[in-house]
């Protein structure tokens, strides 16, 4: 087998481009698909019959993408190597009746999505992005990537205790302004439709969300950090796409490499495009059956399958070190982290640890371990869901970051390409 592909700092440069171009899960999926197309992958429709041909293929459903590469001569029972990730991030999303206002201000009605750090959306220049659904059922992406919205904070003169503990009401305090004057029903969608180049009367539905228009940037004297939006978890999606494209050029793969990028992880994954839904299982089963397999082949393939669930984790915070486990302090630029929780908030066990350690050793990538402080509730991700739903060995990993769930997060500049190198080694088997 050809040696493991190597990524360098150019990978991190490209990640910043990917983050800026992907203000919604729908944009992230479209950009991932474009990269896969350049690597020779082709889209297959869920409503079409699938064939047994070798090569790279992918399915898009809403804000989710499943991509896989079938090597020449793969058997129906060939196991999979899966990189799991998610495309969504906590933010503010537009309500069905968006036009509102008060005291001469025109506002947009929004709903908080996921575990949003509300204060990070205050006094920030915001754009608007997502998709429009037309009456004929077609979808159109839209990205107003300039300052059009702002959630203004109350001046300290009117809240002298603001620095003693800011408390925000999600309904009353988080509605952004976007102009002055009378409120007219249909104004926002007319504006967005015009930006998308479609007739507002043809718009039957929308999935819109706000985003910070500040570009990702290197940070620090030595540019050793990266600040940017949606690292949780487009950093993993981007690394997964790069790794899958890289291994698709390798001969004699012992596994079928897969990227599973789900939507709705930030609110529990319970949707037809989330990890709780049937999408991944359906794709893997249909791939087995398309290669002439039966239930026995599917069972054999799943029994030999391993998934690396890649999501961001917590780097040790210099101002709050006591919130972390005293013996586990993941650091920026220290390499990807193995995420462990014995209560199954993460799916990692000793066997999974061995798989991850072997991949990092093969790629010559340093790695770290994350465990929560026993007094702090542990977060979770798609790992335990994937393991339980499909009965496949799953390992939770990721990149250590600061400011998770902020409108703008922070990671080490080396960690994205260290993760990508580890994923290549894992997918190669």
Short mmCIF file of C-alpha atoms in Angstrom, two decimals:
data_model
loop_
_atom_site.label_atom_id
_atom_site.label_comp_id
_atom_site.label_asym_id
_atom_site.label_seq_id
_atom_site.Cartn_x
_atom_site.Cartn_y
_atom_site.Cartn_z
CA UNK A 1 0.00 0.00 0.00
CA UNK A 2 1.17 3.53 -0.74
CA UNK A 3 2.37 5.43 2.32
CA UNK A 4 -0.02 7.63 4.26
CA UNK A 5 -0.79 10.98 2.58
CA UNK A 6 0.72 14.00 4.33
CA UNK A 7 -0.99 17.35 4.81
CA UNK A 8 0.78 20.57 5.77
CA UNK A 9 -0.20 24.11 6.73
CA UNK A 10 -1.87 24.55 3.35
CA UNK A 11 -4.59 22.28 4.73
CA UNK A 12 -5.30 24.84 7.47
CA UNK A 13 -5.37 27.64 4.89
CA UNK A 14 -7.96 25.65 2.95
CA UNK A 15 -9.95 24.98 6.14
CA UNK A 16 -10.29 28.73 6.65
CA UNK A 17 -11.61 29.07 3.09
CA UNK A 18 -14.06 26.22 3.74
CA UNK A 19 -15.32 27.80 6.99
CA UNK A 20 -15.91 31.17 5.34
CA UNK A 21 -17.76 29.59 2.41
CA UNK A 22 -19.98 27.38 4.60
CA UNK A 23 -22.28 29.57 6.74
CA UNK A 24 -24.97 26.86 6.87
CA UNK A 25 -25.05 23.05 6.78
CA UNK A 26 -26.41 23.25 3.22
CA UNK A 27 -23.42 25.29 2.07
CA UNK A 28 -21.04 22.96 3.92
CA UNK A 29 -22.49 19.95 2.11
CA UNK A 30 -22.34 21.70 -1.27
CA UNK A 31 -18.71 22.68 -0.72
CA UNK A 32 -17.79 19.19 0.46
CA UNK A 33 -19.46 17.70 -2.62
CA UNK A 34 -17.56 20.08 -4.90
CA UNK A 35 -14.26 18.90 -3.40
CA UNK A 36 -15.26 15.27 -3.77
CA UNK A 37 -16.30 15.80 -7.39
CA UNK A 38 -12.80 17.14 -8.13
CA UNK A 39 -11.43 13.93 -6.61
CA UNK A 40 -13.53 11.83 -9.01
CA UNK A 41 -16.57 11.10 -6.83
CA UNK A 42 -20.04 11.20 -8.33
CA UNK A 43 -23.42 11.86 -6.76
CA UNK A 44 -25.98 9.06 -6.64
CA UNK A 45 -29.66 9.68 -5.98
CA UNK A 46 -31.48 7.81 -3.23
CA UNK A 47 -34.45 7.31 -5.55
CA UNK A 48 -32.34 5.64 -8.26
CA UNK A 49 -31.12 2.05 -8.47
CA UNK A 50 -27.50 1.65 -7.36
CA UNK A 51 -24.98 -0.46 -9.26
CA UNK A 52 -21.93 -2.47 -8.23
CA UNK A 53 -19.39 -0.19 -9.89
CA UNK A 54 -16.18 0.71 -8.09
CA UNK A 55 -15.15 4.28 -7.35
CA UNK A 56 -16.21 7.23 -5.25
CA UNK A 57 -19.89 8.00 -4.65
CA UNK A 58 -21.88 10.30 -2.40
CA UNK A 59 -25.45 10.99 -1.31
CA UNK A 60 -26.81 14.37 -0.21
CA UNK A 61 -29.93 14.72 1.90
CA UNK A 62 -30.58 18.23 3.17
CA UNK A 63 -27.65 19.28 5.35
CA UNK A 64 -26.13 15.78 5.46
CA UNK A 65 -23.69 13.99 3.18
CA UNK A 66 -22.57 10.35 3.08
CA UNK A 67 -19.63 9.61 0.78
CA UNK A 68 -17.77 6.34 0.20
CA UNK A 69 -15.17 4.79 -2.07
CA UNK A 70 -15.54 1.22 -3.32
CA UNK A 71 -12.14 -0.28 -4.30
CA UNK A 72 -11.85 -2.53 -7.33
CA UNK A 73 -12.70 -6.10 -6.40
CA UNK A 74 -14.35 -5.26 -3.07
CA UNK A 75 -16.46 -8.13 -1.76
CA UNK A 76 -20.03 -7.70 -0.60
CA UNK A 77 -18.86 -8.35 2.98
CA UNK A 78 -15.89 -5.92 2.89
CA UNK A 79 -15.97 -3.90 6.15
CA UNK A 80 -16.15 -0.11 6.29
CA UNK A 81 -13.87 2.47 7.88
CA UNK A 82 -16.05 5.47 8.71
CA UNK A 83 -15.21 9.04 9.67
CA UNK A 84 -18.26 10.58 11.35
CA UNK A 85 -18.82 14.32 11.79
CA UNK A 86 -21.62 16.89 11.77
CA UNK A 87 -22.36 19.94 9.64
CA UNK A 88 -24.45 22.07 12.01
CA UNK A 89 -23.33 24.61 14.61
CA UNK A 90 -25.18 26.53 17.35
CA UNK A 91 -26.59 29.80 16.04
CA UNK A 92 -29.74 31.90 15.59
CA UNK A 93 -32.29 30.68 13.04
CA UNK A 94 -35.11 32.58 11.34
CA UNK A 95 -38.66 31.83 12.47
CA UNK A 96 -41.57 31.05 10.09
CA UNK A 97 -42.99 34.57 10.52
CA UNK A 98 -39.77 36.58 10.56
CA UNK A 99 -40.92 40.19 10.24
CA UNK A 100 -41.17 42.00 13.56
CA UNK A 101 -40.12 45.26 15.19
CA UNK A 102 -40.57 47.73 18.02
CA UNK A 103 -40.00 51.41 18.75
CA UNK A 104 -39.30 52.23 15.11
CA UNK A 105 -36.75 49.43 14.66
CA UNK A 106 -37.26 46.68 12.10
CA UNK A 107 -36.20 43.29 13.43
CA UNK A 108 -36.01 39.64 12.42
CA UNK A 109 -37.64 36.98 14.61
CA UNK A 110 -35.11 34.25 15.40
CA UNK A 111 -34.99 31.06 17.45
CA UNK A 112 -31.87 29.85 19.26
CA UNK A 113 -30.46 26.63 17.81
CA UNK A 114 -28.41 24.23 19.92
CA UNK A 115 -26.36 25.17 22.96
CA UNK A 116 -25.56 28.67 21.80
CA UNK A 117 -23.25 30.95 23.80
CA UNK A 118 -25.70 33.83 23.51
CA UNK A 119 -23.38 36.66 24.52
CA UNK A 120 -21.02 35.91 21.62
CA UNK A 121 -23.72 37.00 19.17
CA UNK A 122 -24.08 40.46 20.71
CA UNK A 123 -22.80 43.56 18.89
CA UNK A 124 -21.45 41.45 16.03
CA UNK A 125 -21.98 42.15 12.32
CA UNK A 126 -24.16 39.34 11.02
CA UNK A 127 -25.06 37.96 7.61
CA UNK A 128 -27.89 35.65 6.62
CA UNK A 129 -27.60 32.29 4.86
CA UNK A 130 -29.36 28.98 4.22
CA UNK A 131 -31.70 27.65 1.59
CA UNK A 132 -34.99 28.60 -0.01
CA UNK A 133 -37.50 25.99 -1.12
CA UNK A 134 -39.60 26.92 -4.15
CA UNK A 135 -43.11 25.79 -4.98
CA UNK A 136 -41.76 23.27 -7.49
CA UNK A 137 -39.76 21.59 -4.69
CA UNK A 138 -36.36 22.85 -5.82
CA UNK A 139 -33.84 24.32 -3.37
CA UNK A 140 -31.72 27.44 -3.80
CA UNK A 141 -28.78 28.31 -1.58
CA UNK A 142 -28.46 31.91 -0.45
CA UNK A 143 -25.62 33.65 1.35
CA UNK A 144 -25.88 37.33 2.24
CA UNK A 145 -22.29 37.57 3.42
CA UNK A 146 -22.24 41.20 4.50
CA UNK A 147 -23.44 43.06 7.60
CA UNK A 148 -27.25 43.14 7.51
CA UNK A 149 -28.18 42.16 11.08
CA UNK A 150 -27.02 42.97 14.60
CA UNK A 151 -28.13 41.97 18.10
CA UNK A 152 -27.45 45.16 20.12
CA UNK A 153 -26.44 44.84 23.76
CA UNK A 154 -27.91 47.15 26.38
CA UNK A 155 -25.53 49.98 27.28
CA UNK A 156 -23.85 49.62 30.65
CA UNK A 157 -25.41 52.94 31.72
CA UNK A 158 -28.78 51.13 31.64
CA UNK A 159 -27.49 47.95 33.29
CA UNK A 160 -24.81 48.76 35.85
CA UNK A 161 -24.61 45.09 36.90
CA UNK A 162 -23.87 43.80 33.39
CA UNK A 163 -20.27 42.93 34.26
CA UNK A 164 -21.38 41.13 37.42
CA UNK A 165 -23.30 38.50 35.48
CA UNK A 166 -25.06 39.07 32.16
CA UNK A 167 -28.40 37.28 31.89
CA UNK A 168 -30.04 37.16 28.48
CA UNK A 169 -33.66 36.27 27.75
CA UNK A 170 -33.68 34.21 24.54
CA UNK A 171 -37.02 35.62 23.44
CA UNK A 172 -36.71 39.29 24.39
CA UNK A 173 -33.01 40.05 24.05
CA UNK A 174 -31.79 38.04 21.03
CA UNK A 175 -33.91 39.45 18.19
CA UNK A 176 -31.56 41.22 15.73
CA UNK A 177 -32.27 44.57 14.13
CA UNK A 178 -31.89 45.13 10.39
CA UNK A 179 -33.29 48.58 9.76
CA UNK A 180 -35.65 51.38 10.65
CA UNK A 181 -39.28 52.07 9.82
CA UNK A 182 -42.57 50.25 9.53
CA UNK A 183 -42.73 46.46 9.68
CA UNK A 184 -44.24 44.84 6.59
CA UNK A 185 -45.03 41.16 6.34
CA UNK A 186 -42.92 39.46 3.67
CA UNK A 187 -40.09 42.00 3.69
CA UNK A 188 -37.35 39.65 4.83
CA UNK A 189 -38.17 36.83 2.43
CA UNK A 190 -38.52 39.30 -0.44
CA UNK A 191 -35.05 40.60 0.36
CA UNK A 192 -33.53 37.12 0.63
CA UNK A 193 -35.27 35.95 -2.55
CA UNK A 194 -33.83 38.89 -4.43
CA UNK A 195 -30.36 38.03 -3.12
CA UNK A 196 -30.86 34.44 -4.32
CA UNK A 197 -32.11 35.56 -7.73
CA UNK A 198 -35.55 33.98 -7.41
CA UNK A 199 -39.10 35.37 -7.37
CA UNK A 200 -40.37 35.90 -3.81
CA UNK A 201 -43.81 34.63 -4.84
CA UNK A 202 -42.24 31.26 -5.71
CA UNK A 203 -40.73 30.82 -2.24
CA UNK A 204 -42.74 28.24 -0.29
CA UNK A 205 -40.33 27.59 2.60
CA UNK A 206 -36.98 28.55 4.05
CA UNK A 207 -34.24 27.34 6.36
CA UNK A 208 -32.27 30.47 7.19
CA UNK A 209 -29.74 31.31 9.89
CA UNK A 210 -27.45 34.14 10.86
CA UNK A 211 -23.66 34.05 10.79
CA UNK A 212 -20.77 36.31 11.69
CA UNK A 213 -19.28 37.93 8.59
CA UNK A 214 -15.84 38.30 10.18
CA UNK A 215 -13.40 36.14 8.24
CA UNK A 216 -11.36 33.33 9.83
CA UNK A 217 -7.85 34.48 10.71
CA UNK A 218 -4.52 33.34 12.08
CA UNK A 219 -3.96 34.71 15.56
CA UNK A 220 -0.94 35.37 17.77
CA UNK A 221 2.55 36.71 17.37
CA UNK A 222 3.67 33.56 15.55
CA UNK A 223 0.32 32.87 13.86
CA UNK A 224 0.13 29.57 15.76
CA UNK A 225 -3.63 29.80 16.41
CA UNK A 226 -6.71 30.04 14.20
CA UNK A 227 -9.87 31.95 15.10
CA UNK A 228 -13.02 31.34 13.13
CA UNK A 229 -16.67 30.31 13.08
CA UNK A 230 -18.23 26.85 13.02
CA UNK A 231 -15.07 24.88 13.85
CA UNK A 232 -17.51 22.73 15.82
CA UNK A 233 -17.75 20.80 13.62
CA UNK A 234 -16.81 21.88 10.10
CA UNK A 235 -13.16 21.39 11.08
CA UNK A 236 -13.86 17.64 11.18
CA UNK A 237 -16.01 17.68 8.04
CA UNK A 238 -13.22 19.41 6.12
CA UNK A 239 -10.59 16.98 7.43
CA UNK A 240 -12.83 14.03 6.59
CA UNK A 241 -13.35 15.21 3.01
CA UNK A 242 -9.60 15.72 2.53
CA UNK A 243 -8.80 12.30 3.99
CA UNK A 244 -11.42 10.47 1.92
CA UNK A 245 -10.22 12.15 -1.28
CA UNK A 246 -6.63 11.21 -0.43
CA UNK A 247 -7.29 7.51 0.22
CA UNK A 248 -9.41 7.20 -2.93
CA UNK A 249 -6.13 7.26 -4.86
CA UNK A 250 -4.69 4.35 -2.86
CA UNK A 251 -4.58 0.83 -4.36
CA UNK A 252 -5.43 -2.35 -2.46
CA UNK A 253 -7.59 -0.84 0.28
CA UNK A 254 -8.71 -3.50 2.76
CA UNK A 255 -11.76 -1.45 3.81
CA UNK A 256 -14.36 0.74 2.14
CA UNK A 257 -13.63 4.28 3.42
CA UNK A 258 -16.68 6.37 4.31
CA UNK A 259 -17.40 9.96 5.38
CA UNK A 260 -20.68 10.46 7.25
CA UNK A 261 -21.41 14.15 7.83
CA UNK A 262 -24.73 14.50 9.67
CA UNK A 263 -26.96 17.48 10.44
CA UNK A 264 -28.73 18.31 13.73
CA UNK A 265 -26.08 16.99 16.13
CA UNK A 266 -26.36 20.16 18.19
CA UNK A 267 -29.98 19.43 19.11
CA UNK A 268 -29.88 15.66 19.60
CA UNK A 269 -29.50 14.18 16.09
CA UNK A 270 -33.17 13.12 15.91
CA UNK A 271 -34.03 13.84 12.27
CA UNK A 272 -33.89 12.15 8.89
CA UNK A 273 -30.50 13.80 8.34
CA UNK A 274 -29.18 13.26 11.87
CA UNK A 275 -27.16 10.40 13.30
CA UNK A 276 -30.30 9.05 15.03
CA UNK A 277 -31.95 8.66 11.62
CA UNK A 278 -31.63 5.82 9.10
CA UNK A 279 -29.44 7.57 6.51
CA UNK A 280 -26.06 6.00 7.26
CA UNK A 281 -27.43 2.50 7.76
CA UNK A 282 -29.44 2.75 4.56
CA UNK A 283 -26.41 3.83 2.51
CA UNK A 284 -24.15 1.11 3.90
CA UNK A 285 -26.79 -1.61 3.40
CA UNK A 286 -27.57 -0.52 -0.14
CA UNK A 287 -23.86 -0.54 -0.96
CA UNK A 288 -23.65 -4.15 0.27
CA UNK A 289 -26.74 -5.18 -1.69
CA UNK A 290 -25.60 -3.36 -4.84
CA UNK A 291 -22.47 -5.54 -4.79
CA UNK A 292 -24.63 -8.65 -4.75
CA UNK A 293 -24.64 -9.17 -1.00
CA UNK A 294 -27.36 -10.47 1.29
CA UNK A 295 -28.13 -10.01 5.00
CA UNK A 296 -25.23 -12.31 5.98
CA UNK A 297 -22.81 -10.11 4.02
CA UNK A 298 -24.16 -6.98 5.67
CA UNK A 299 -23.77 -8.56 9.12
CA UNK A 300 -20.17 -9.56 8.34
CA UNK A 301 -19.36 -6.10 6.97
CA UNK A 302 -20.81 -4.30 10.00
CA UNK A 303 -19.05 -6.64 12.42
CA UNK A 304 -15.68 -5.63 10.96
CA UNK A 305 -16.49 -1.92 10.66
CA UNK A 306 -14.92 0.82 12.79
CA UNK A 307 -16.07 4.46 13.01
CA UNK A 308 -13.99 7.41 14.20
CA UNK A 309 -16.54 9.97 15.38
CA UNK A 310 -14.62 13.23 14.98
CA UNK A 311 -15.91 16.28 16.84
CA UNK A 312 -14.21 19.14 18.62
CA UNK A 313 -13.32 18.83 22.30
CA UNK A 314 -12.14 21.12 25.07
CA UNK A 315 -8.58 22.41 25.23
CA UNK A 316 -7.49 23.30 28.75
CA UNK A 317 -8.53 26.89 29.44
CA UNK A 318 -5.78 29.03 31.00
CA UNK A 319 -8.29 31.11 32.98
CA UNK A 320 -10.44 28.19 34.15
CA UNK A 321 -8.03 25.28 34.55
CA UNK A 322 -9.94 24.09 37.63
CA UNK A 323 -12.90 23.21 35.40
CA UNK A 324 -10.84 20.48 33.72
CA UNK A 325 -9.76 17.08 34.96
CA UNK A 326 -6.46 17.67 36.80
CA UNK A 327 -4.64 14.85 35.00
CA UNK A 328 -6.00 15.47 31.48
CA UNK A 329 -5.13 18.85 29.98
CA UNK A 330 -5.38 18.74 26.16
CA UNK A 331 -3.38 21.56 24.60
CA UNK A 332 -3.64 23.41 21.30
CA UNK A 333 -1.25 22.05 18.65
CA UNK A 334 -0.79 18.90 20.73
CA UNK A 335 -2.51 16.74 18.14
CA UNK A 336 -6.01 15.20 18.03
CA UNK A 337 -7.68 14.09 21.24
CA UNK A 338 -9.16 10.74 22.21
CA UNK A 339 -12.43 11.44 24.07
CA UNK A 340 -13.29 9.04 26.91
CA UNK A 341 -16.30 8.81 29.22
CA UNK A 342 -17.14 5.56 31.03
CA UNK A 343 -20.82 6.54 31.19
CA UNK A 344 -20.96 6.30 27.39
CA UNK A 345 -21.31 9.99 26.63
CA UNK A 346 -18.42 9.04 24.35
CA UNK A 347 -18.22 5.58 22.76
CA UNK A 348 -14.47 5.02 23.18
CA UNK A 349 -13.26 1.85 24.93
CA UNK A 350 -9.87 0.18 25.18
CA UNK A 351 -10.20 -1.53 21.80
CA UNK A 352 -11.09 1.75 20.15
CA UNK A 353 -8.15 3.42 21.85
CA UNK A 354 -5.86 0.85 20.23
CA UNK A 355 -7.29 1.56 16.76
CA UNK A 356 -6.83 5.31 17.15
CA UNK A 357 -3.34 4.97 18.61
CA UNK A 358 -2.29 2.76 15.69
CA UNK A 359 -3.56 5.29 13.16
CA UNK A 360 -1.71 8.16 14.86
CA UNK A 361 1.47 6.08 15.09
CA UNK A 362 1.26 5.19 11.41
CA UNK A 363 0.76 8.86 10.50
CA UNK A 364 3.47 10.03 12.94
CA UNK A 365 0.88 12.27 14.63
CA UNK A 366 0.97 13.09 18.37
CA UNK A 367 -2.29 12.60 20.26
CA UNK A 368 -3.86 13.43 23.61
CA UNK A 369 -6.67 12.19 25.86
CA UNK A 370 -9.70 14.13 27.09
CA UNK A 371 -11.74 13.15 30.17
CA UNK A 372 -14.20 15.48 31.91
CA UNK A 373 -13.82 16.66 35.47
CA UNK A 374 -16.08 14.40 37.55
CA UNK A 375 -17.97 17.45 38.84
CA UNK A 376 -18.70 18.73 35.31
CA UNK A 377 -21.41 17.19 33.11
CA UNK A 378 -19.85 15.61 30.04
CA UNK A 379 -21.05 16.58 26.59
CA UNK A 380 -21.77 13.97 23.94
CA UNK A 381 -21.77 13.63 20.17
CA UNK A 382 -22.70 11.20 17.38
CA UNK A 383 -20.33 8.47 18.59
CA UNK A 384 -22.59 6.67 21.09
CA UNK A 385 -25.55 7.08 18.72
CA UNK A 386 -23.63 5.51 15.83
CA UNK A 387 -22.42 2.62 17.98
CA UNK A 388 -25.85 1.86 19.42
CA UNK A 389 -27.88 2.31 16.24
CA UNK A 390 -25.67 0.30 13.90
CA UNK A 391 -23.80 -2.02 16.29
CA UNK A 392 -20.39 -0.94 15.00
CA UNK A 393 -17.22 -0.22 16.96
CA UNK A 394 -16.98 3.55 17.44
CA UNK A 395 -14.23 5.78 18.81
CA UNK A 396 -14.76 9.43 19.74
CA UNK A 397 -11.94 11.79 18.79
CA UNK A 398 -11.49 15.40 17.69
CA UNK A 399 -9.47 18.59 17.92
CA UNK A 400 -9.10 20.53 21.17
CA UNK A 401 -10.48 24.08 20.94
CA UNK A 402 -11.41 27.04 23.13
CA UNK A 403 -14.71 28.95 23.08
CA UNK A 404 -16.76 25.97 21.92
CA UNK A 405 -20.27 26.99 20.79
CA UNK A 406 -19.20 30.61 20.47
CA UNK A 407 -19.90 32.55 17.29
CA UNK A 408 -16.11 32.45 16.90
CA UNK A 409 -13.96 29.58 18.18
CA UNK A 410 -10.19 29.06 18.56
CA UNK A 411 -7.83 26.16 17.79
CA UNK A 412 -4.15 25.49 17.17
CA UNK A 413 -3.06 26.10 13.60
CA UNK A 414 -1.34 22.70 13.38
CA UNK A 415 -4.19 20.59 14.73
CA UNK A 416 -6.45 20.56 11.64
CA UNK A 417 -3.82 18.97 9.43
CA UNK A 418 -2.62 16.65 12.19
CA UNK A 419 -6.22 15.40 12.43
CA UNK A 420 -6.45 14.96 8.66
CA UNK A 421 -3.24 12.91 8.60
CA UNK A 422 -4.56 10.65 11.37
CA UNK A 423 -7.83 10.17 9.47
CA UNK A 424 -5.97 9.16 6.32
CA UNK A 425 -4.04 6.51 8.22
CA UNK A 426 -7.26 5.23 9.81
CA UNK A 427 -9.14 5.04 6.49
CA UNK A 428 -6.24 3.21 4.85
CA UNK A 429 -6.50 0.53 7.53
#
